[in-house]
Coordinates of C-alpha atoms and ligand atoms in Angstrom, one line a residue:
M1 CA 0.0 0.0 0.0
S2 CA 1.2 3.5 -0.7
R3 CA 2.6 5.3 2.3
I4 CA 0.1 8.1 1.7
L5 CA -2.8 5.7 2.3
D6 CA -1.5 4.2 5.5
F7 CA -3.2 6.0 8.5
D8 CA -0.6 4.9 11.0
L9 CA 2.2 6.4 9.0
N10 CA 0.3 9.7 8.8
E11 CA -1.1 9.8 12.2
A12 CA 1.5 12.0 13.9
R13 CA 1.2 14.6 11.2
L14 CA -2.6 14.6 11.3
A15 CA -2.5 14.9 15.1
Q16 CA -1.1 18.4 14.9
R17 CA -4.7 19.5 14.4
R18 CA -5.3 18.8 18.0
T19 CA -2.0 19.8 19.6
R20 CA -1.5 23.0 17.6
S21 CA 1.9 23.5 19.3
D22 CA 3.7 26.7 18.5
Q23 CA 6.8 25.6 16.6
A24 CA 7.8 29.2 15.9
Y25 CA 8.2 28.8 12.2
G26 CA 9.4 32.0 10.6
T27 CA 6.9 33.9 8.5
L28 CA 9.4 34.8 5.8
P29 CA 12.6 33.2 4.5
A30 CA 15.8 35.1 4.9
L31 CA 16.5 37.3 1.9
T32 CA 19.9 35.6 1.5
D33 CA 18.0 32.3 1.1
I34 CA 15.9 33.7 -1.7
Q35 CA 19.0 35.1 -3.4
A36 CA 20.7 31.7 -3.1
A37 CA 17.7 30.0 -4.6
Q38 CA 17.6 32.4 -7.4
A39 CA 21.2 31.7 -8.2
S40 CA 20.5 27.9 -8.1
L41 CA 17.9 28.0 -10.9
P42 CA 18.9 26.5 -14.3
R43 CA 20.5 28.9 -16.7
P44 CA 20.1 28.5 -20.4
A45 CA 23.7 29.5 -21.0
S46 CA 25.0 26.7 -18.7
P47 CA 26.3 23.5 -20.4
S48 CA 24.1 21.4 -18.0
F49 CA 20.9 23.2 -19.0
L50 CA 18.1 20.7 -19.6
S51 CA 20.6 17.9 -19.5
G52 CA 18.7 16.0 -16.9
R53 CA 19.4 15.3 -13.2
S54 CA 19.1 12.3 -10.9
D55 CA 16.0 12.1 -8.7
K56 CA 18.2 12.5 -5.7
D57 CA 19.9 15.7 -7.0
T58 CA 16.5 17.1 -8.0
V59 CA 15.0 16.4 -4.6
T60 CA 18.0 17.7 -2.8
H61 CA 17.8 20.9 -4.9
V62 CA 14.1 21.4 -4.1
V63 CA 14.6 20.7 -0.4
N64 CA 17.8 22.7 0.1
D65 CA 17.3 25.6 -2.3
I66 CA 13.7 26.1 -3.1
V67 CA 11.8 25.1 0.1
T68 CA 14.1 27.3 2.2
A69 CA 13.2 30.2 0.0
L70 CA 9.4 29.9 0.3
T71 CA 7.2 32.0 2.6
G72 CA 6.2 30.3 5.8
Q73 CA 2.5 31.2 5.3
A74 CA 1.3 27.7 5.8
L75 CA 3.7 26.7 8.5
S76 CA 3.7 29.9 10.7
Q77 CA 0.7 30.4 12.9
R78 CA 1.2 34.1 12.8
Y79 CA 1.2 34.8 9.1
Y80 CA -1.5 37.5 8.8
G81 CA -0.9 38.8 5.3
F82 CA -3.6 39.1 2.6
V83 CA -6.1 36.4 3.6
T84 CA -4.2 33.2 2.9
G85 CA -5.7 30.7 5.3
G86 CA -3.6 27.8 6.3
V87 CA -3.7 24.1 5.4
L88 CA -5.4 21.7 7.8
P89 CA -3.2 18.5 8.1
L90 CA -6.1 16.4 6.8
A91 CA -6.5 18.7 3.8
E92 CA -2.8 18.5 3.0
W93 CA -3.1 14.7 3.2
A94 CA -6.1 14.7 0.9
D95 CA -4.3 16.9 -1.6
N96 CA -1.5 14.3 -1.8
V97 CA -4.2 11.7 -2.5
V98 CA -5.5 13.9 -5.2
S99 CA -2.1 14.1 -6.8
M100 CA -1.6 10.4 -6.4
M101 CA -4.9 9.4 -8.0
D102 CA -4.8 12.2 -10.6
Q103 CA -8.5 12.1 -11.4
N104 CA -9.7 14.2 -14.3
V105 CA -12.9 15.6 -12.9
Q106 CA -14.5 17.0 -16.1
V107 CA -17.1 14.4 -17.1
H108 CA -19.6 12.8 -14.7
L109 CA -18.9 9.1 -15.2
P110 CA -20.7 7.5 -12.3
E111 CA -19.8 4.0 -13.3
Q112 CA -16.1 4.8 -13.6
T113 CA -15.3 7.1 -10.7
I114 CA -17.0 8.5 -7.6
A115 CA -15.1 11.8 -8.0
T116 CA -18.0 14.0 -9.3
S117 CA -20.3 12.6 -6.6
V118 CA -17.7 13.5 -3.9
E119 CA -17.5 17.0 -5.4
D120 CA -21.3 17.3 -5.3
S121 CA -21.4 16.0 -1.7
A122 CA -18.8 18.5 -0.7
L123 CA -20.9 21.3 -2.2
T124 CA -24.0 20.0 -0.4
M125 CA -22.1 20.1 2.9
L126 CA -20.9 23.6 2.2
V127 CA -24.3 24.9 1.4
S128 CA -25.6 23.5 4.6
L129 CA -22.6 24.8 6.7
L130 CA -23.3 28.3 5.4
R131 CA -27.0 27.9 6.1
L132 CA -28.0 28.9 2.5
G133 CA -31.2 27.0 2.5
D134 CA -32.3 23.6 1.0
E135 CA -29.9 21.7 -1.1
G136 CA -32.2 22.2 -4.1
T137 CA -31.8 26.0 -4.0
W138 CA -28.3 26.1 -5.4
K139 CA -28.6 23.7 -8.3
G140 CA -25.9 25.5 -10.2
R141 CA -22.7 24.8 -8.3
T142 CA -19.1 23.9 -8.9
F143 CA -15.6 24.1 -7.7
T144 CA -13.4 26.8 -9.2
T145 CA -9.7 27.8 -8.9
G146 CA -10.6 30.4 -6.3
A147 CA -12.7 33.5 -5.7
T148 CA -11.4 35.3 -8.8
G149 CA -12.5 32.3 -10.9
S150 CA -15.9 32.3 -9.1
N151 CA -16.3 36.1 -9.7
V152 CA -15.8 35.4 -13.4
L153 CA -18.5 32.8 -13.3
G154 CA -20.8 35.2 -11.4
L155 CA -20.4 38.0 -13.9
A156 CA -20.7 35.6 -16.8
C157 CA -24.0 34.2 -15.4
G158 CA -25.2 37.8 -14.7
R159 CA -24.4 38.7 -18.3
E160 CA -26.3 35.7 -19.6
A161 CA -29.3 36.3 -17.4
V162 CA -29.8 40.1 -17.6
L163 CA -29.3 40.2 -21.4
G164 CA -31.3 37.0 -21.7
K165 CA -34.3 38.7 -20.1
K166 CA -34.1 41.5 -22.6
L167 CA -33.5 39.2 -25.6
G168 CA -36.5 36.9 -24.8
D169 CA -36.5 34.2 -27.6
Q170 CA -34.0 36.1 -29.8
G171 CA -31.1 34.1 -28.4
S172 CA -28.5 34.2 -25.6
V173 CA -25.1 35.8 -25.0
G174 CA -23.6 32.3 -25.0
E175 CA -24.8 31.9 -28.6
L176 CA -24.7 35.5 -30.0
G177 CA -21.8 36.9 -28.1
L178 CA -21.9 40.0 -26.0
L179 CA -21.8 42.4 -29.0
G180 CA -24.6 40.7 -30.9
A181 CA -26.7 40.3 -27.8
C182 CA -26.4 43.9 -26.8
M183 CA -27.2 45.1 -30.3
K184 CA -30.3 42.9 -30.5
A185 CA -31.4 43.9 -27.0
G186 CA -30.8 47.6 -27.5
V187 CA -28.4 47.7 -24.6
T188 CA -25.7 50.4 -24.8
E189 CA -24.0 49.9 -21.5
I190 CA -23.4 47.1 -19.0
Q191 CA -22.7 48.2 -15.4
V192 CA -21.5 46.3 -12.3
L193 CA -22.9 48.2 -9.3
T194 CA -20.9 47.6 -6.2
S195 CA -19.2 49.1 -3.1
A196 CA -15.6 48.5 -2.0
A197 CA -15.3 45.5 -4.4
H198 CA -12.3 43.3 -4.4
S199 CA -9.9 44.1 -7.3
S200 CA -10.7 40.7 -8.9
L201 CA -14.2 42.0 -9.7
S202 CA -12.7 44.5 -12.1
K203 CA -10.6 41.7 -13.6
A204 CA -13.7 39.5 -14.0
A205 CA -15.5 42.5 -15.7
S206 CA -12.6 42.7 -18.2
V207 CA -12.6 38.9 -18.8
V208 CA -16.4 38.7 -19.5
G209 CA -16.3 41.7 -21.9
F210 CA -17.9 44.4 -19.7
G211 CA -14.6 46.2 -19.2
R212 CA -13.1 47.3 -16.0
S213 CA -14.8 50.7 -16.3
S214 CA -18.2 49.0 -16.1
V215 CA -17.5 48.6 -12.3
K216 CA -19.2 51.5 -10.6
E217 CA -18.5 52.2 -6.9
L218 CA -21.7 53.2 -5.1
R219 CA -20.3 53.9 -1.7
L220 CA -22.7 55.0 1.0
S221 CA -20.3 57.5 2.6
K222 CA -16.7 58.4 3.2
E223 CA -16.9 56.9 6.7
E224 CA -18.5 53.6 5.6
P225 CA -17.2 53.1 2.0
W226 CA -17.8 49.4 2.2
R227 CA -21.6 50.0 2.4
L228 CA -23.7 50.0 -0.7
D229 CA -25.7 53.2 -1.3
L230 CA -29.2 51.9 -2.1
E231 CA -30.5 55.2 -3.4
A232 CA -27.6 55.5 -5.8
L233 CA -28.2 51.8 -6.7
E234 CA -31.8 52.5 -7.7
S235 CA -30.8 55.6 -9.7
A236 CA -28.1 53.6 -11.6
L237 CA -30.5 50.8 -12.3
Q238 CA -32.9 53.3 -13.9
I239 CA -30.5 54.5 -16.5
P240 CA -32.0 53.8 -19.9
G241 CA -30.2 51.4 -22.2
T242 CA -28.3 49.7 -19.4
A243 CA -28.1 46.2 -18.1
S244 CA -26.8 45.6 -14.6
V245 CA -25.2 43.2 -12.2
I246 CA -25.3 44.1 -8.6
A247 CA -22.1 42.9 -6.8
I248 CA -22.3 42.8 -3.1
S249 CA -19.0 42.7 -1.1
A250 CA -19.7 40.3 1.8
G251 CA -16.4 40.9 3.5
E252 CA -14.4 43.9 2.3
V253 CA -10.6 43.1 2.2
N254 CA -9.3 46.1 4.2
T255 CA -11.8 46.1 7.0
G256 CA -13.7 42.9 6.8
R257 CA -16.9 44.9 6.8
F258 CA -20.0 44.1 4.8
A259 CA -21.8 46.0 2.0
I260 CA -25.3 45.2 3.4
S261 CA -26.2 46.0 7.0
G262 CA -29.0 43.4 7.4
I263 CA -32.0 41.6 6.1
D264 CA -34.0 44.8 5.3
E265 CA -31.4 46.1 3.0
M266 CA -30.9 42.8 1.3
R267 CA -34.6 42.5 0.7
K268 CA -34.6 45.9 -0.8
V269 CA -31.7 45.0 -3.1
R270 CA -33.6 41.9 -4.2
E271 CA -36.7 44.0 -4.9
L272 CA -34.7 46.5 -7.0
A273 CA -33.0 43.7 -8.9
D274 CA -36.4 42.1 -9.7
K275 CA -37.9 45.4 -10.7
Y276 CA -35.1 46.4 -13.1
G277 CA -34.0 42.9 -14.3
A278 CA -30.6 42.9 -12.6
W279 CA -28.6 40.0 -11.3
I280 CA -27.3 39.9 -7.7
H281 CA -23.8 38.4 -7.2
V282 CA -22.4 38.2 -3.7
D283 CA -18.6 38.0 -3.3
G284 CA -18.4 36.3 0.0
A285 CA -14.9 34.9 -0.5
F286 CA -14.0 34.9 3.2
G287 CA -16.9 36.9 4.8
I288 CA -19.6 34.4 4.1
F289 CA -18.0 32.1 6.7
V290 CA -19.5 34.3 9.3
R291 CA -22.6 32.2 8.6
A292 CA -20.7 29.2 10.0
L293 CA -20.2 30.8 13.4
E294 CA -22.3 29.7 16.3
D295 CA -25.5 31.5 17.2
K296 CA -23.9 33.4 20.1
E297 CA -24.4 36.8 21.6
G298 CA -20.9 38.0 20.5
Y299 CA -21.7 37.1 16.9
K300 CA -25.2 38.5 16.6
L301 CA -24.0 41.7 14.8
L302 CA -21.9 39.7 12.3
H303 CA -24.7 37.3 11.6
K304 CA -27.0 40.3 10.9
R305 CA -24.5 41.6 8.3
V306 CA -24.7 38.4 6.3
E307 CA -28.4 37.9 6.6
G308 CA -30.2 37.5 3.3
I309 CA -27.2 36.4 1.3
E310 CA -29.4 33.5 0.3
L311 CA -31.5 36.0 -1.7
A312 CA -28.7 36.4 -4.2
D313 CA -28.6 34.9 -7.6
S314 CA -25.0 33.8 -7.3
I315 CA -22.3 33.5 -4.6
T316 CA -18.5 33.3 -4.5
V317 CA -16.9 31.3 -1.8
D318 CA -13.2 30.8 -1.3
G319 CA -11.9 27.4 -0.1
H320 CA -8.2 28.2 0.1
K321 CA -8.9 31.0 2.6
L322 CA -11.0 30.2 5.7
L323 CA -11.8 26.6 4.9
N324 CA -8.0 26.0 5.2
V325 CA -7.5 23.8 2.2
P326 CA -4.5 24.2 -0.1
Y327 CA -4.4 26.2 -3.3
D328 CA -6.2 26.2 -5.5
C329 CA -9.8 26.0 -4.4
G330 CA -12.9 28.1 -4.6
M331 CA -16.6 27.5 -5.0
F332 CA -19.4 29.0 -7.0
L333 CA -23.1 28.7 -6.3
T334 CA -26.1 29.9 -8.4
R335 CA -29.8 29.2 -8.2
S336 CA -30.0 29.0 -11.9
H337 CA -28.2 26.0 -13.2
L338 CA -29.7 26.7 -16.7
T339 CA -27.9 30.0 -16.8
L340 CA -24.6 28.4 -15.8
Q341 CA -25.0 25.8 -18.5
S342 CA -26.0 28.3 -21.1
V343 CA -22.7 30.1 -20.6
F344 CA -20.4 27.1 -20.1
T345 CA -21.7 24.3 -22.2
N346 CA -18.9 22.6 -24.1
P347 CA -20.7 21.6 -27.2
N348 CA -20.4 19.0 -29.8
A349 CA -17.8 16.7 -28.2
A350 CA -19.4 13.3 -28.3
Y351 CA -16.3 11.7 -26.8
L352 CA -16.8 13.8 -23.7
S353 CA -20.4 12.9 -23.2
S354 CA -21.2 11.3 -19.8
G355 CA -24.2 9.4 -21.2
S356 CA -25.6 9.6 -17.7
Q357 CA -29.1 10.5 -16.8
D358 CA -27.9 11.3 -13.3
S359 CA -28.7 14.7 -11.7
I360 CA -25.1 15.6 -11.4
P361 CA -23.9 17.6 -14.4
S362 CA -20.5 17.2 -16.0
P363 CA -18.2 19.8 -14.6
L364 CA -17.0 20.8 -18.0
N365 CA -20.4 22.2 -18.9
I366 CA -20.7 24.4 -15.8
G367 CA -17.3 26.0 -15.4
L368 CA -14.2 27.4 -17.1
E369 CA -12.1 24.3 -17.4
N370 CA -12.5 21.1 -19.2
S371 CA -9.7 18.9 -17.6
R372 CA -9.6 19.8 -14.0
R373 CA -8.1 18.7 -10.7
F374 CA -10.0 16.8 -8.0
R375 CA -9.7 19.8 -5.8
A376 CA -12.9 19.0 -4.1
L377 CA -11.4 16.2 -2.0
P378 CA -9.5 18.4 0.5
A379 CA -12.6 20.5 1.0
Y380 CA -14.7 17.3 1.3
V381 CA -12.4 15.9 4.1
V382 CA -12.4 19.2 6.0
L383 CA -16.1 19.5 6.0
L384 CA -16.6 15.9 6.8
S385 CA -14.0 15.8 9.7
E386 CA -14.7 19.2 11.2
G387 CA -18.4 19.2 10.8
R388 CA -20.4 22.3 12.0
S389 CA -18.9 22.5 15.4
G390 CA -15.3 22.0 14.3
M391 CA -15.6 24.7 11.7
A392 CA -17.4 27.0 14.1
G393 CA -14.6 26.4 16.6
L394 CA -11.8 27.2 14.1
L395 CA -13.5 30.4 13.0
A396 CA -14.3 31.4 16.6
N397 CA -10.6 31.3 17.4
M398 CA -9.9 33.6 14.5
V399 CA -12.6 36.0 15.7
E400 CA -11.4 35.9 19.3
L401 CA -7.8 36.7 18.6
S402 CA -8.8 39.5 16.2
R403 CA -11.0 41.1 18.7
Q404 CA -8.5 40.8 21.5
V405 CA -5.8 42.4 19.4
A406 CA -8.3 45.1 18.2
A407 CA -9.1 45.9 21.9
F408 CA -5.3 46.1 22.6
I409 CA -4.8 48.5 19.7
R410 CA -7.9 50.6 20.6
D411 CA -6.6 51.0 24.2
S412 CA -3.0 51.6 23.2
E413 CA -1.4 55.1 23.2
H414 CA 0.8 54.2 20.2
Y415 CA -1.8 52.8 17.8
E416 CA -5.1 53.7 16.3
L417 CA -7.8 51.2 15.4
L418 CA -9.3 51.7 12.0
P419 CA -11.7 52.3 10.3
D420 CA -13.4 53.6 13.4
E421 CA -12.0 53.5 16.9
N422 CA -15.4 53.8 18.5
A423 CA -17.1 51.0 16.6
D424 CA -18.4 48.0 18.4
L425 CA -15.7 45.3 18.5
D426 CA -18.5 42.9 17.6
E427 CA -18.2 44.2 14.1
I428 CA -14.8 42.5 13.8
F429 CA -14.7 39.2 12.1
M430 CA -11.0 38.2 11.3
I431 CA -9.4 41.4 9.9
V432 CA -7.9 44.1 12.1
L433 CA -6.9 47.4 10.5
F434 CA -4.8 49.9 12.3
R435 CA -2.0 52.4 12.1
A436 CA 0.7 54.0 14.3
K437 CA -0.2 57.4 15.8
D438 CA 3.4 58.5 15.2
A439 CA 3.7 59.4 11.5
A440 CA 7.3 58.4 11.2
L441 CA 6.7 55.0 12.8
N442 CA 3.6 54.6 10.6
E443 CA 5.7 55.0 7.5
V444 CA 7.8 51.9 8.4
L445 CA 5.3 50.0 10.6
V446 CA 4.7 47.1 8.2
Q447 CA 8.5 46.6 7.7
K448 CA 9.2 46.8 11.4
I449 CA 6.5 44.2 12.3
N450 CA 7.5 41.9 9.5
E451 CA 11.2 42.1 10.4
T452 CA 10.5 40.2 13.5
R453 CA 9.7 37.2 11.3
Q454 CA 7.3 36.0 14.1
M455 CA 4.3 37.9 12.7
Y456 CA 3.6 39.0 9.1
V457 CA 1.1 41.7 8.1
S458 CA 0.1 43.4 4.8
G459 CA 0.4 47.1 4.2
T460 CA -2.6 48.9 2.8
Q461 CA -3.9 52.4 2.4
W462 CA -6.8 53.9 4.4
E463 CA -8.1 57.4 3.8
G464 CA -5.0 58.2 1.9
Q465 CA -2.6 57.1 4.6
K466 CA -0.6 53.9 5.2
A467 CA -2.2 51.4 7.3
V468 CA -1.6 47.8 8.5
R469 CA -3.9 44.8 7.9
M470 CA -3.8 41.8 10.2
A471 CA -5.9 39.0 8.7
V472 CA -6.3 36.0 11.0
S473 CA -7.1 33.0 8.8
T474 CA -5.3 29.9 9.9
W475 CA -6.5 26.9 11.8
K476 CA -3.3 27.2 13.8
V477 CA -4.5 30.2 15.9
D478 CA -3.8 29.7 19.6
V479 CA -5.6 32.7 21.1
A480 CA -3.6 33.2 24.3
R481 CA -0.2 32.5 22.9
D482 CA -0.7 34.5 19.7
Y483 CA -2.2 37.4 21.6
K484 CA 0.9 37.5 23.8
V485 CA 3.3 37.4 20.9
V486 CA 1.4 39.9 18.7
T487 CA 1.0 42.4 21.5
S488 CA 4.6 42.0 22.6
I489 CA 5.7 42.7 19.0
L490 CA 3.5 45.7 18.7
A491 CA 4.8 47.0 22.1
A492 CA 8.5 46.4 21.1
V493 CA 8.0 48.1 17.7
A494 CA 6.4 51.2 19.3
A495 CA 9.2 51.4 21.8
G496 CA 11.8 51.0 19.1
K497 CA 13.1 47.9 20.8
Q498 CA 14.3 44.6 19.4
F499 CA 11.6 41.9 19.8
D500 CA 12.7 38.7 21.5
L501 CA 10.4 35.7 21.2
D502 CA 11.9 34.2 24.3
S503 CA 10.4 37.1 26.3
C504 CA 7.0 35.6 25.5
Q505 CA 7.6 32.3 27.2
D506 CA 5.0 31.6 29.9
Ligands
LIG1 C1 -9.3 36.9 -1.9 C2 -10.5 37.5 -2.5 C3 -10.8 37.4 -3.8 C4 -9.9 36.7 -4.8 O1 -9.7 35.4 -4.4 P1 -8.6 34.4 -5.0 O2 -9.0 33.2 -4.3 O3 -7.3 35.1 -4.7 O4 -8.9 34.3 -6.5 C5 -12.0 37.9 -4.3 N1 -12.8 38.5 -3.4 C6 -12.6 38.7 -2.1 C7 -13.6 39.4 -1.3 C8 -11.4 38.1 -1.6 O5 -11.2 38.2 -0.3

């Protein structure tokens, strides 16, 4: 039996899920290691270029040169850059099984492989975990390469549906193309109406032919730029000759805040979309996981912010962020499987026909790729093994650490909590935004924090000034330990002192 499939041989590694010991992995490699790795890469001018190497030499090169020059984002428990998530040991194990079995999950072949059924089962568990209603509601659903991929699917479905409504029986965008469809439907402008959208929404708008300039920011106010201005939304929807997709940011990347404040606003958006024939796409890459938190007093406000997401037409979910599976993994859900198929049908390839009458569609007809990885398996094992309470627990750790650090920052004389020092800490999910009060320190704050190599944060801009984002997204969070290390680092940086990890020993 392959070593991968032997539980006993893998048990110690899998057990890390329960021990979560702080092994103080560095967040970043040393710059000298990256330079050494760079120098070790094959050079076309070298006589040995592409002349082949033994397995042993190749492995040694990868282990000694390349691995040492990779970021520690998956190993460190305090890598708070971007929103990367970590990799649960079981997910890493499953990903190795995926590589070993190398399934090509493009055609539903129920008598040859269980892969498509496992993928569907993972999506069923996800829909339930996120409390998105009955299984039957999200008939259009598939695994993607990530939230960007899912946003492309969302806008493509929106394009198909909103122009389809105007075209009636004159055809579809999938058949006619965007130009032909717009001309027939008398549409002169397509708009994506949003607030504080992730940059990938603009990329998606370019890919699907709307253009990046179709993305219109309808921010409620300077103070709450993440919130969607519903009056501006209605005015935009009324513009003659337009067709519109409403893109709701359910989790804005700088602040973690939400475009919609609660169910009343979401119902209003649904009403407007129905009245003006628009499509509602929710980008819930990481934010939608609020819905997997327990029903507890401390999460009431957050739960309110994601109420009504089930009223959307399509939803983006990221797997490789908060679900803590490896890259690449995202999910896309839509109520309208016919719309999804209308866009992505891979026609006239008899050799790719599943011949199955089963209800599971072949993935190649509902997504971008034909041949594709069995990326559903790591998500499947995480959902299966963690269940509702395991996932809720992992997420609760992220929230708890974020809120404790936010409270420290709010009460600190050196730092300022953003976007609003007076806001209820219950608004915080797993992103903490802040800056140093001292302008000179603020200029170099990200660098000073990251130099410790025991904590990594991303820099960003807030209201025209530099700011720091701490995004807590790994299963490795150990609230008490990480709070101590993070606050010690922030204190040392503010005092201009060297940080010493040993000073944080209990
Ligand atoms: C991360 C993120 C994306 C892009 O996701 P990828 O997985 O990197 O493609 C899109 N939207 C939001 C809100 C995100 O946080």
